[in-house]
Structure formats: structure tokens, C-alpha cells
Amino acid sequence: MVTTKLVGQVTEEEKKEIQTLFERRNGLGELAKIITADNEELYEKIVKDLGKTDTKFQNWWDNMAKKYQWESAENGSWEINFESNEIFLVMQ
């Protein structure tokens, strides 16, 4: 059973930052799926960029959690509602 709990909210600027990273990460992931091994140089560039983006994405969550003191759980993860800027703790 999945439970969701509102644990905080971020500013519009903070939301835009994570939304940009979220969209970039998803786009790069999709690109990596369709690039063939023939284009090794492009594939390596995408994988490298995806790694950097993943790091920035995780750092954003870590920094915001520290800044706002969000509740966390061992089996949980945070999600953002891009419409309301609300942060939810989702637990499995």
C-alpha cells in the first residue's frame, strides 16, 4: 500500500529549478534509449550529461530537505506537485 503525506512546499524559483532538471533527465533518458551503438560519441555524451543531471537532481532534493527539514522515511521518497509546489513524502 502506498501512502502520501504533505511535508512542505518550495518557492516558485525552486520549483522551476527542479522542473528543469526533471525534464532534462527524462529527455536524456529517452534519447539514450533510441541512440544506437553506431553513434558511440553521441551516446557517451548523453550518458555523461545524464550522470551530471542526476547528480544535480539529487543535490536539489538533498539541499531542499535540509533547508526545509522535510520529514523522511526509510522506505519513502519525496515528490513534487509542479502545479502547487507542494512536496509529498510517498511511502511504499
Coordinates of C-alpha atoms in Angstrom, one line a residue:
M1 CA 0.0 0.0 0.0
V2 CA 1.3 3.4 -0.9
T3 CA 0.7 6.4 1.4
T4 CA 1.3 10.0 0.6
K5 CA 1.8 12.8 3.1
L6 CA 2.2 16.6 2.5
V7 CA 5.6 17.6 4.1
G8 CA 6.3 21.0 2.7
Q9 CA 6.4 23.5 -0.1
V10 CA 9.1 25.2 -2.2
T11 CA 9.2 28.6 -3.8
E12 CA 8.3 29.1 -7.5
E13 CA 12.0 29.6 -8.3
E14 CA 13.0 26.4 -6.5
K15 CA 10.2 24.5 -8.3
K16 CA 11.4 25.8 -11.7
E17 CA 14.9 24.6 -10.9
I18 CA 13.8 21.0 -10.2
Q19 CA 11.3 21.0 -13.0
T20 CA 14.0 21.9 -15.5
L21 CA 16.3 19.1 -14.1
F22 CA 13.3 16.6 -14.1
E23 CA 12.5 17.4 -17.8
R24 CA 16.2 17.3 -18.8
R25 CA 16.7 13.9 -17.0
N26 CA 13.6 12.4 -18.7
G27 CA 14.6 13.7 -22.1
L28 CA 18.1 12.4 -21.9
G29 CA 16.9 9.1 -20.7
E30 CA 14.6 8.8 -23.7
L31 CA 17.4 9.9 -26.0
A32 CA 19.8 7.2 -24.5
K33 CA 17.1 4.6 -25.4
I34 CA 17.0 5.5 -29.1
I35 CA 20.6 6.2 -29.9
T36 CA 22.3 3.2 -31.4
A37 CA 25.8 1.9 -30.6
D38 CA 26.8 3.1 -34.1
N39 CA 26.9 6.6 -32.7
E40 CA 29.1 5.9 -29.7
E41 CA 30.3 9.5 -29.4
L42 CA 26.8 10.9 -29.1
Y43 CA 25.8 8.1 -26.8
E44 CA 28.7 8.7 -24.4
K45 CA 27.9 12.4 -24.4
I46 CA 24.3 11.7 -23.4
V47 CA 25.3 9.2 -20.7
K48 CA 27.8 11.7 -19.3
D49 CA 25.2 14.5 -19.3
L50 CA 22.6 12.2 -17.8
G51 CA 25.0 11.4 -14.9
K52 CA 25.6 15.1 -14.3
T53 CA 21.9 15.9 -14.4
D54 CA 21.1 13.0 -12.0
T55 CA 23.7 14.4 -9.5
K56 CA 22.2 17.9 -9.8
F57 CA 18.7 16.4 -9.3
Q58 CA 19.7 14.5 -6.2
N59 CA 21.6 17.5 -4.8
W60 CA 18.5 19.7 -5.2
W61 CA 16.4 17.2 -3.2
D62 CA 19.1 16.9 -0.5
N63 CA 19.6 20.7 -0.2
M64 CA 15.8 21.4 0.0
A65 CA 15.3 18.6 2.5
K66 CA 18.0 20.1 4.7
K67 CA 16.7 23.7 4.2
Y68 CA 13.1 22.9 5.0
Q69 CA 13.6 20.0 7.4
W70 CA 11.2 17.7 5.5
E71 CA 10.0 14.5 7.2
S72 CA 11.6 11.4 5.6
A73 CA 11.1 7.7 5.9
E74 CA 13.4 4.7 5.2
N75 CA 11.1 3.3 2.6
G76 CA 9.9 6.7 1.3
S77 CA 10.8 9.2 -1.4
W78 CA 9.8 12.8 -2.0
E79 CA 7.7 14.0 -4.9
I80 CA 6.8 17.5 -6.0
N81 CA 3.5 18.7 -7.4
F82 CA 4.6 21.1 -10.1
E83 CA 1.2 22.8 -10.1
S84 CA 1.1 23.7 -6.4
N85 CA 4.9 23.5 -5.5
E86 CA 3.9 21.1 -2.7
I87 CA 6.3 18.3 -1.6
F88 CA 4.9 15.0 -0.6
L89 CA 6.5 12.0 1.2
V90 CA 5.5 8.9 -0.6
M91 CA 5.9 5.6 1.3
Q92 CA 5.6 2.1 0.0

